[in-house]
mmCIF file of N, CA, C and O in Angstrom:
data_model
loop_
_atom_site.group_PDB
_atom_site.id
_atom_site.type_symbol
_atom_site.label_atom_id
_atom_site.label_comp_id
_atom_site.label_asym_id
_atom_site.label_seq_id
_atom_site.Cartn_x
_atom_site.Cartn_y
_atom_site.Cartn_z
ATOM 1 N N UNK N 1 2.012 -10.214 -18.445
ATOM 2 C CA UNK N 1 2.177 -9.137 -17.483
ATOM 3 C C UNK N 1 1.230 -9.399 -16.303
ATOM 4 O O UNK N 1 0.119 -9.802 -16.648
ATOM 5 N N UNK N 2 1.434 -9.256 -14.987
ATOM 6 C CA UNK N 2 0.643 -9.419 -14.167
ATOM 7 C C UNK N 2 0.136 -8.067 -13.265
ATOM 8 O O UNK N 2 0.794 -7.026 -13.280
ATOM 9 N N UNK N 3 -0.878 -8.187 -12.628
ATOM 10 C CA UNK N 3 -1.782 -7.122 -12.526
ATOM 11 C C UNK N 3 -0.869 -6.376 -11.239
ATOM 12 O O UNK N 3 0.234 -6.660 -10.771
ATOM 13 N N UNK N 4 -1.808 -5.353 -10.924
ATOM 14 C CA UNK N 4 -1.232 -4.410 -9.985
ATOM 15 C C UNK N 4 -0.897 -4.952 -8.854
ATOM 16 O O UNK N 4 -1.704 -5.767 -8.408
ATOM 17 N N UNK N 5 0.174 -4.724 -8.169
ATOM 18 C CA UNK N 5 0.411 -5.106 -6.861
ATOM 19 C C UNK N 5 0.190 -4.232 -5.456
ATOM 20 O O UNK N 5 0.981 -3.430 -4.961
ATOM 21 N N UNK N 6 -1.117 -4.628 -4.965
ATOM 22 C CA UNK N 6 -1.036 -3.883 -3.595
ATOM 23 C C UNK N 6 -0.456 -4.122 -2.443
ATOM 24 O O UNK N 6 0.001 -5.247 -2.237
ATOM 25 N N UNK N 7 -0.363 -3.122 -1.479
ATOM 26 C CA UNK N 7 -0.028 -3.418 -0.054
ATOM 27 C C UNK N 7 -1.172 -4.811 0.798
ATOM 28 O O UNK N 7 -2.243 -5.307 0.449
ATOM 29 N N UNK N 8 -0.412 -5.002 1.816
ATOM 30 C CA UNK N 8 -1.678 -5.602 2.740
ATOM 31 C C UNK N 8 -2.657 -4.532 3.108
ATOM 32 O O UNK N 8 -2.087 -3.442 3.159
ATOM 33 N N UNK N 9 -3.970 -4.465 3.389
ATOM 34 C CA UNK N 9 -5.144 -3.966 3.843
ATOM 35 C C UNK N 9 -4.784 -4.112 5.036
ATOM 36 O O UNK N 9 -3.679 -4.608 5.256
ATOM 37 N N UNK N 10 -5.410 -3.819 5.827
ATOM 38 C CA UNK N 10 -6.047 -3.869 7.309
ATOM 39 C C UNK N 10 -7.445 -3.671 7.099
ATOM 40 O O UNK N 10 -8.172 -3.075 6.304
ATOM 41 N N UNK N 11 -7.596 -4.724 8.576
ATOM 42 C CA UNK N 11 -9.461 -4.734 8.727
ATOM 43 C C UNK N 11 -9.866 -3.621 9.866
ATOM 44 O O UNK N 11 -9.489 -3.679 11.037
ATOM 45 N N UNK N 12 -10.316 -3.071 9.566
ATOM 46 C CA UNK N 12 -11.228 -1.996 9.934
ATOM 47 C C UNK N 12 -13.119 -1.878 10.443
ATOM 48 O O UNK N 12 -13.994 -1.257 9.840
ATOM 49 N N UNK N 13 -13.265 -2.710 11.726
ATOM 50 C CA UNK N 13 -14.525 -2.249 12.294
ATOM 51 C C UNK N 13 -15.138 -0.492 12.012
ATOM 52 O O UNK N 13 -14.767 0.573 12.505
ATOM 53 N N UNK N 14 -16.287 -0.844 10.932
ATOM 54 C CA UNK N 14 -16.610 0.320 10.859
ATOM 55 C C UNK N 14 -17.993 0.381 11.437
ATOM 56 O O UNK N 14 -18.946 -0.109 10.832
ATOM 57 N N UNK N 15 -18.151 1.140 12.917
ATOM 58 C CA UNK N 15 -19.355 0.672 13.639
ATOM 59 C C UNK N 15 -20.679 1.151 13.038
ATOM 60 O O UNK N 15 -21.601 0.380 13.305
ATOM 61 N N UNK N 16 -21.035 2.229 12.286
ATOM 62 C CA UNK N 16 -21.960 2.916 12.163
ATOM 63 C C UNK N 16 -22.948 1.638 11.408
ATOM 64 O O UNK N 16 -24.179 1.652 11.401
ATOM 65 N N UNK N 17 -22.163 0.665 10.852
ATOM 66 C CA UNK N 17 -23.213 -0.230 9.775
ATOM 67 C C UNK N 17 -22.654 -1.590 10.293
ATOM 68 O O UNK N 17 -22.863 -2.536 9.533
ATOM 69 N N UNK N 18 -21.950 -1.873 11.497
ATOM 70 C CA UNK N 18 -20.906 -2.571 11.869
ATOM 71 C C UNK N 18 -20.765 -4.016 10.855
ATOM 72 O O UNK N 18 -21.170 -5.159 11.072
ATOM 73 N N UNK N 19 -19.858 -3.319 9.423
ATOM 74 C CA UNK N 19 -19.595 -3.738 9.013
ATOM 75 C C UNK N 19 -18.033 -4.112 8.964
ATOM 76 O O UNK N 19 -17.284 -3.152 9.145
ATOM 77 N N UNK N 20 -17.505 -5.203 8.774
ATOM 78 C CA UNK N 20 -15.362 -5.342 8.548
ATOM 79 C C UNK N 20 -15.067 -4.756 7.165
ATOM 80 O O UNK N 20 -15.474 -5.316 6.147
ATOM 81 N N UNK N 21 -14.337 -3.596 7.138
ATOM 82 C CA UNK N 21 -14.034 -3.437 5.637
ATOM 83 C C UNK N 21 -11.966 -3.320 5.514
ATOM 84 O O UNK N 21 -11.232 -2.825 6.369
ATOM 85 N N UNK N 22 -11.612 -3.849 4.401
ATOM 86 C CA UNK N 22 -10.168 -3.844 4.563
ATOM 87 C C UNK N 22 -9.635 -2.110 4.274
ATOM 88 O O UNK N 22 -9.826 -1.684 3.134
ATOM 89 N N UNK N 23 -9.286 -1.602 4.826
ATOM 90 C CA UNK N 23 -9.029 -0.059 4.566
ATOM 91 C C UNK N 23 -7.058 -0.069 4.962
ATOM 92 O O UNK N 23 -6.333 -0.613 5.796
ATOM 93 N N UNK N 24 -6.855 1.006 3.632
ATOM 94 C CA UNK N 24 -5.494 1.450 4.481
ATOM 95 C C UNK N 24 -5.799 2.707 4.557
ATOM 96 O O UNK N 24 -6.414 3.401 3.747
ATOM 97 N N UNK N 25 -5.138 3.099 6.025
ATOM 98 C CA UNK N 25 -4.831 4.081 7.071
ATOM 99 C C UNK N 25 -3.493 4.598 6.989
ATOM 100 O O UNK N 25 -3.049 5.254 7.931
ATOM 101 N N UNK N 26 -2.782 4.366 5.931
ATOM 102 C CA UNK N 26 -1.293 5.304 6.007
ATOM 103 C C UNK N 26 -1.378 4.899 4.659
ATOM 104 O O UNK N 26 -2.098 4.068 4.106
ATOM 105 N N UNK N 27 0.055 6.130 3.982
ATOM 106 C CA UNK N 27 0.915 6.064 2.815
ATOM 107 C C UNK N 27 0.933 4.737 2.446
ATOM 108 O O UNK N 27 1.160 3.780 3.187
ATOM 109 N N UNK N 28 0.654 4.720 1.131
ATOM 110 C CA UNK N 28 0.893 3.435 0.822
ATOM 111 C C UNK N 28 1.204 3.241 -0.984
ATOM 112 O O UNK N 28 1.499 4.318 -1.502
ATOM 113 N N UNK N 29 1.182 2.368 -1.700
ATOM 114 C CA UNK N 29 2.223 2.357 -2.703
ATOM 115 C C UNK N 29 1.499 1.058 -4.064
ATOM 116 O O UNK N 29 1.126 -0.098 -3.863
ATOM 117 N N UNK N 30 1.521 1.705 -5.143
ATOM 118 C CA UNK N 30 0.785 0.103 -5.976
ATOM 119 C C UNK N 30 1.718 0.363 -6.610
ATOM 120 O O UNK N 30 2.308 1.432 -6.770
ATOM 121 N N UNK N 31 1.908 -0.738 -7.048
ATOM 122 C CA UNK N 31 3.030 -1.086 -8.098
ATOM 123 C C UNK N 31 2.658 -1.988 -9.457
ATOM 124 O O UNK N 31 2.636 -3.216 -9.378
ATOM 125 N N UNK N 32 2.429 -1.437 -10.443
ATOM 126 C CA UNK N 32 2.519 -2.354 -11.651
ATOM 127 C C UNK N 32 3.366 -2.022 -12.655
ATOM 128 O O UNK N 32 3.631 -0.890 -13.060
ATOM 129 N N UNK N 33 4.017 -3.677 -13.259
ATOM 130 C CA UNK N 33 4.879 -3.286 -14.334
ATOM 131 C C UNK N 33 4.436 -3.022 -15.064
ATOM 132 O O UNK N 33 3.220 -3.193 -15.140
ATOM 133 N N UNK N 34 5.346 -2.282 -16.330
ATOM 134 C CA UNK N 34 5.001 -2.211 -18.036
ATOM 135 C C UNK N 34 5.833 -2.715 -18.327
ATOM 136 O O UNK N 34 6.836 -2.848 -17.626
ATOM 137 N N UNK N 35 5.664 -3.207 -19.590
ATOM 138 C CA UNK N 35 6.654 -4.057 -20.786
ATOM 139 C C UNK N 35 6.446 -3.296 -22.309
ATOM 140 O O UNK N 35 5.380 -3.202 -22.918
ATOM 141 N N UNK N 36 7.801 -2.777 -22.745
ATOM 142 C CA UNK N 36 7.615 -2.399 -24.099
ATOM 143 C C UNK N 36 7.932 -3.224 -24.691
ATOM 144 O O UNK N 36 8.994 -3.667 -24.255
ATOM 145 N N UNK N 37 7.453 -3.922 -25.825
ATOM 146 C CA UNK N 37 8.023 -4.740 -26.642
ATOM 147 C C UNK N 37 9.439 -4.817 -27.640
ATOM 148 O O UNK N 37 9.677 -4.257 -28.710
ATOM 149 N N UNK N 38 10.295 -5.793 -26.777
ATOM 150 C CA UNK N 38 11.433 -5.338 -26.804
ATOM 151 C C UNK N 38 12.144 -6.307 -28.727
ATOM 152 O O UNK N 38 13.329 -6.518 -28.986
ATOM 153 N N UNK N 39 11.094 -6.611 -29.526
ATOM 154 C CA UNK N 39 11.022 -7.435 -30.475
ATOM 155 C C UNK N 39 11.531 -6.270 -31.660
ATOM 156 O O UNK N 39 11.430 -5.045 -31.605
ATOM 157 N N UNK N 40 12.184 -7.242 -32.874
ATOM 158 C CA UNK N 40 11.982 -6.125 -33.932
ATOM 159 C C UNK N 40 11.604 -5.283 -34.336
ATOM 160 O O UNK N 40 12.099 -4.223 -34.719
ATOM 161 N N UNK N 41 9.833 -6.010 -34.260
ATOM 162 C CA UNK N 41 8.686 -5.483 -34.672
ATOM 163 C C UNK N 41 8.466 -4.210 -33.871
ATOM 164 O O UNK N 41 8.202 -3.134 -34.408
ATOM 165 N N UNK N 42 8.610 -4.417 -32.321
ATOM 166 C CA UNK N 42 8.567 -3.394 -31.337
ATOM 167 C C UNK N 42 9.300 -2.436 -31.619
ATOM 168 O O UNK N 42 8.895 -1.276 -31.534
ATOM 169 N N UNK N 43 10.919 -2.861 -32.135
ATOM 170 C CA UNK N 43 11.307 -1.574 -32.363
ATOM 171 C C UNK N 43 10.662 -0.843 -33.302
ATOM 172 O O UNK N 43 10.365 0.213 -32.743
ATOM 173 N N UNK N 44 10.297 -0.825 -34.382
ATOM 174 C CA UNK N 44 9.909 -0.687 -35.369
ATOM 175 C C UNK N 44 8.725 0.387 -35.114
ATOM 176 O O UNK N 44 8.909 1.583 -35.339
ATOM 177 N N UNK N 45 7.639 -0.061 -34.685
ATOM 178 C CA UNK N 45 6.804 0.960 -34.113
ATOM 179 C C UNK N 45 7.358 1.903 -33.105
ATOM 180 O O UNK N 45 6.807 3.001 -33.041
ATOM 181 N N UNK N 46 8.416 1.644 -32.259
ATOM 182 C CA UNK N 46 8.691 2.875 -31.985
ATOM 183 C C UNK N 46 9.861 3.330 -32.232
ATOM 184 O O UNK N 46 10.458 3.819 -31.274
ATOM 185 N N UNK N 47 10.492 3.312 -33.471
ATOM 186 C CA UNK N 47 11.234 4.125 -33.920
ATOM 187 C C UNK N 47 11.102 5.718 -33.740
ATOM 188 O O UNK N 47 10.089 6.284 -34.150
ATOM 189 N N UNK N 48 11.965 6.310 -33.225
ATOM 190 C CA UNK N 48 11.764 7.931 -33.227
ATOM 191 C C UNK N 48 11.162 8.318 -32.326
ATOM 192 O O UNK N 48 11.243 9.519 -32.067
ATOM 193 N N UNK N 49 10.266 7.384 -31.441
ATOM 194 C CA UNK N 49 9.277 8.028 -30.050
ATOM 195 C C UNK N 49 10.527 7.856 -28.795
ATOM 196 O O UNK N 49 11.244 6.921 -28.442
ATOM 197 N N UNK N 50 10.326 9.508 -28.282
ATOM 198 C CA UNK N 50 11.303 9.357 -27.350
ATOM 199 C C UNK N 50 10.557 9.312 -26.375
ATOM 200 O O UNK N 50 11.233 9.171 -25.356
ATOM 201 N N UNK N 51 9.361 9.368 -26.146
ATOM 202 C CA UNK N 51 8.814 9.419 -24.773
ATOM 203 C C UNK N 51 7.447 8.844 -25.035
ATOM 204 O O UNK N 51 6.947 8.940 -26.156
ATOM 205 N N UNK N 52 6.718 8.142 -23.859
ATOM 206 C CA UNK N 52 5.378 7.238 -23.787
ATOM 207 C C UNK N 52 4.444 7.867 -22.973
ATOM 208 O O UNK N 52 4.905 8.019 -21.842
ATOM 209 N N UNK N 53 3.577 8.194 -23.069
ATOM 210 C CA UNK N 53 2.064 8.410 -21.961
ATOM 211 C C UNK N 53 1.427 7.323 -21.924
ATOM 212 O O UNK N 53 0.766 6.748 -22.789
ATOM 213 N N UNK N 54 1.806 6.909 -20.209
ATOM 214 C CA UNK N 54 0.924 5.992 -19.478
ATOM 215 C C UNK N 54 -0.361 7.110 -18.722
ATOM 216 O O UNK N 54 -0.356 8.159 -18.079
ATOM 217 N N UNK N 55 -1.314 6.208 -19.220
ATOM 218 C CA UNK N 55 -2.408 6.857 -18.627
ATOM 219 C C UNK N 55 -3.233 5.743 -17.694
ATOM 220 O O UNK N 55 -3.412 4.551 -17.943
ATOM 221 N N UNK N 56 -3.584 6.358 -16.778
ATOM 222 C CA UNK N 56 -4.775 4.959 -15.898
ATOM 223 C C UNK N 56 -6.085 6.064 -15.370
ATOM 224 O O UNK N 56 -6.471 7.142 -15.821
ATOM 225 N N UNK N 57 -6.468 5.337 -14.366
ATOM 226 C CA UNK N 57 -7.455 5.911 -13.152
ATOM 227 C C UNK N 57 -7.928 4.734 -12.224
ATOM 228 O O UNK N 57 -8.315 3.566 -12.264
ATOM 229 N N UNK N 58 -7.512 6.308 -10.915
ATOM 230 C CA UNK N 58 -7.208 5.393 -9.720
ATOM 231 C C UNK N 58 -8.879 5.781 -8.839
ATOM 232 O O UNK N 58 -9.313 6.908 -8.602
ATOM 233 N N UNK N 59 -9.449 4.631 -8.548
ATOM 234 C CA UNK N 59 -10.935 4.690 -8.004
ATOM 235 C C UNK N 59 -10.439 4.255 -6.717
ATOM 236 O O UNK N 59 -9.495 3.496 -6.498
ATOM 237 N N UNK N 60 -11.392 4.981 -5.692
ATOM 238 C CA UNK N 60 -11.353 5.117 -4.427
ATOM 239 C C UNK N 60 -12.908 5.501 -4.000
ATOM 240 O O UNK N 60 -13.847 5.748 -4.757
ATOM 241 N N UNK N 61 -12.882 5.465 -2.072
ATOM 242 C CA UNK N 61 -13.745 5.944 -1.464
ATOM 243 C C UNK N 61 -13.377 5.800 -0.201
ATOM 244 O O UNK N 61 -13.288 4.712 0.367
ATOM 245 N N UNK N 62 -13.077 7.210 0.446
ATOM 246 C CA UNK N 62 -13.140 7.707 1.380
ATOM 247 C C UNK N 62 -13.799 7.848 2.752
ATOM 248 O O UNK N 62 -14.530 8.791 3.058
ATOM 249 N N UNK N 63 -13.451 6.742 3.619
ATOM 250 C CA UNK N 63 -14.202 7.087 4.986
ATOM 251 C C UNK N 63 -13.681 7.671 6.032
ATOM 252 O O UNK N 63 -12.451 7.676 6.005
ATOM 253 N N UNK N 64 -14.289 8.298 7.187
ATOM 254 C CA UNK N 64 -13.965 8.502 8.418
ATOM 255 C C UNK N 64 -14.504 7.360 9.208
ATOM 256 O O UNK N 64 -14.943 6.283 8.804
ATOM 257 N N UNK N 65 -14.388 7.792 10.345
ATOM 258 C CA UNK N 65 -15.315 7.214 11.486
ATOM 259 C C UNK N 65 -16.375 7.020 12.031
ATOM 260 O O UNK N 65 -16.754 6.316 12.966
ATOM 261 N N UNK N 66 -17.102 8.140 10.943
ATOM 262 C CA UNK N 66 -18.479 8.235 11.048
ATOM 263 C C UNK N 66 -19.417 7.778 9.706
ATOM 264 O O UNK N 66 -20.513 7.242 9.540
ATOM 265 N N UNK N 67 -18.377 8.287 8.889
ATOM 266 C CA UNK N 67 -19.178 8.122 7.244
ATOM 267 C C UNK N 67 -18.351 7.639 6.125
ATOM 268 O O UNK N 67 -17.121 7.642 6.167
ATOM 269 N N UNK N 68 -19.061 7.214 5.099
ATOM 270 C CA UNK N 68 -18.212 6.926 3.966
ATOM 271 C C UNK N 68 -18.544 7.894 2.828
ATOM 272 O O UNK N 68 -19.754 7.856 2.600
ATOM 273 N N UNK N 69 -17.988 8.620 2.154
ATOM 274 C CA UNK N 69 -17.886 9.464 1.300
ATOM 275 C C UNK N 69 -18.234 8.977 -0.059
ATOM 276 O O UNK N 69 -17.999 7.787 -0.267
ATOM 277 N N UNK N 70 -18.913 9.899 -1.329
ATOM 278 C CA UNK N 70 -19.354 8.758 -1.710
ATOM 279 C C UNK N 70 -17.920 8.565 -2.818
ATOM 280 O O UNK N 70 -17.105 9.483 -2.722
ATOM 281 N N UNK N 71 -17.635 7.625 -3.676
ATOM 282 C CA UNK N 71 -16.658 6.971 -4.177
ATOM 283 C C UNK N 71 -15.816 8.070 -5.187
ATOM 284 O O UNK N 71 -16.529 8.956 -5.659
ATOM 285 N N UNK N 72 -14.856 8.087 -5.437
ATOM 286 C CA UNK N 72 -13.980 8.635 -6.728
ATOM 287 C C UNK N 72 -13.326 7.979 -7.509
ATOM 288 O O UNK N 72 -13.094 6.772 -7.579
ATOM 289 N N UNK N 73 -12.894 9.215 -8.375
ATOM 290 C CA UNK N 73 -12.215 8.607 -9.177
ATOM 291 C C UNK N 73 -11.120 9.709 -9.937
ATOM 292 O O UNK N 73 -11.415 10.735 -10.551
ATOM 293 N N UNK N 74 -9.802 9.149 -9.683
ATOM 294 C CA UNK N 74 -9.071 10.536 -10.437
ATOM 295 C C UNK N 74 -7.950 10.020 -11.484
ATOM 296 O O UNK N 74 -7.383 8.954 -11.249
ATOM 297 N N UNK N 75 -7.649 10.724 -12.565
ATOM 298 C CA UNK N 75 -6.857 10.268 -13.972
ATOM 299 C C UNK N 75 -6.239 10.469 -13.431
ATOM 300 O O UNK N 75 -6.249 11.472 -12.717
ATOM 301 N N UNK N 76 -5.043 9.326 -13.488
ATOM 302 C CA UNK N 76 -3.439 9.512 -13.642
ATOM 303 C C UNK N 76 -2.801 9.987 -14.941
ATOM 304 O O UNK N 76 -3.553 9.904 -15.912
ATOM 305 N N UNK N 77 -1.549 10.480 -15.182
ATOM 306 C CA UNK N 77 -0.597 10.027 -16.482
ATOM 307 C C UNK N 77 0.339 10.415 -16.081
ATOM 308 O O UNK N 77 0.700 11.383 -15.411
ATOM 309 N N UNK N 78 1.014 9.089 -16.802
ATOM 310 C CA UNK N 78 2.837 9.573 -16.362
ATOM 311 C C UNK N 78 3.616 9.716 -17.789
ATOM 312 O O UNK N 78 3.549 8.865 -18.676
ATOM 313 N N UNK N 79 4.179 10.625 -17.849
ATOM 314 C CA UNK N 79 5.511 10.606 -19.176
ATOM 315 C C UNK N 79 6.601 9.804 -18.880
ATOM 316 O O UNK N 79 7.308 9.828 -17.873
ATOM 317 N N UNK N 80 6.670 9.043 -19.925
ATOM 318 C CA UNK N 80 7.949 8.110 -19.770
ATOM 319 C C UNK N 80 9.345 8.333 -20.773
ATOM 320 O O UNK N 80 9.145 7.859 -21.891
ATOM 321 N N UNK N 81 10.278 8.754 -20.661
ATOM 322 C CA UNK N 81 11.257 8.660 -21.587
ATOM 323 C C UNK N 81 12.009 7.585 -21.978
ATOM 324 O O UNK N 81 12.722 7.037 -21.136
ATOM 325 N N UNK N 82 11.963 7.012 -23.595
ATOM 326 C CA UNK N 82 12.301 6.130 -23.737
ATOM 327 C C UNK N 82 14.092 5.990 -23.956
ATOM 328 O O UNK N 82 14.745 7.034 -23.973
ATOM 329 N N UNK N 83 14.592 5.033 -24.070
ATOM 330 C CA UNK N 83 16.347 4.735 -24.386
ATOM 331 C C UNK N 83 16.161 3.378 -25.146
ATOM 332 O O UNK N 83 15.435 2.386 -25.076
ATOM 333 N N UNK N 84 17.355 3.924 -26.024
ATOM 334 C CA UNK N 84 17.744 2.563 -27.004
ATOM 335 C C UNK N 84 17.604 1.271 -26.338
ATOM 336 O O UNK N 84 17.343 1.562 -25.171
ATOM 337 N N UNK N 85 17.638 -0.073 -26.459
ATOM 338 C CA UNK N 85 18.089 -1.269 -25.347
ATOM 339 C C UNK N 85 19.124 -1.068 -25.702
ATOM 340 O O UNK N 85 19.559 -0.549 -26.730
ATOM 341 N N UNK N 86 19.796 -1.677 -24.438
ATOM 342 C CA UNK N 86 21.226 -2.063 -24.808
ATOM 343 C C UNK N 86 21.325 -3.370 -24.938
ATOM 344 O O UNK N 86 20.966 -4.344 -24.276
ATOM 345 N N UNK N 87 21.897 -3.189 -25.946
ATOM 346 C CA UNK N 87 22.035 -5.349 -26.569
ATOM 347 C C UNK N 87 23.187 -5.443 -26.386
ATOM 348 O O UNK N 87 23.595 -6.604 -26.395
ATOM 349 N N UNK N 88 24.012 -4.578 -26.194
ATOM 350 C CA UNK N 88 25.566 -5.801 -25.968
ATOM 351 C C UNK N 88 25.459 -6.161 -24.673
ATOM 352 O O UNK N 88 25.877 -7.284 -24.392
ATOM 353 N N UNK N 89 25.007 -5.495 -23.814
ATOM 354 C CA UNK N 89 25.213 -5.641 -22.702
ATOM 355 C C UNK N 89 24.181 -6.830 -22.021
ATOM 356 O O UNK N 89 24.342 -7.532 -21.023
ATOM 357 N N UNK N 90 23.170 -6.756 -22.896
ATOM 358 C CA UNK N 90 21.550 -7.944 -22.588
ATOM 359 C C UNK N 90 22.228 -9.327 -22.943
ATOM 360 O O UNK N 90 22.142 -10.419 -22.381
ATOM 361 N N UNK N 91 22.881 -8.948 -23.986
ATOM 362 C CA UNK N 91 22.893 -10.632 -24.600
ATOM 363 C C UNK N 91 24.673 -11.118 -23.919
ATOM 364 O O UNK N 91 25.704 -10.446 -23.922
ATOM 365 N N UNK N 92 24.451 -12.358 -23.462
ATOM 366 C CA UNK N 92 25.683 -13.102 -22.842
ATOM 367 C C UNK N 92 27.005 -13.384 -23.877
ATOM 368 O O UNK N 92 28.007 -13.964 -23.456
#
């Protein structure tokens, strides 16, 4: 599985310490996959679970133009509902 996928950054002159820091300035979007294990065995453990909690936490820190705020951090979780695979349709 490979790790999260971000947007491009932008560089950002931040004069007060005139330091370059990469900051995004608009909406923006991460993307990482999951993989359930789609094996016997996989089924097996989840026999009967119709739904998954993904849990993470997303760390940040907040600047303006003047200051940097000091850092966060806030829990995600998402509910996932699971479905049978479909194997006739997977396999050629």
């Amino acid at each position: 599985m490979r790790g999260a996928q971000y947007p491009r950054s932008e560089d950002y002159h931040f004069k007060p310490l005139n330091e370059h820091v990469q900051v995004y300035q608009q909406p923006f979007r991460i993307v990482q996959d999951i993989l359930i294990d789609p094996s016997p065995q996989g089924q097996v453990a989840l026999k009967g679970v119709s739904s998954l909690t993904i849990k993470g936490l997303l760390s940040y820190q907040a600047c303006d133009d003047k200051l940097c705020f000091t850092p966060q951090s806030v829990p995600l979780t998402w509910m996932v509902t699971l479905r049978q695979l479909d194997r006739e349709r997977a396999n050629p």
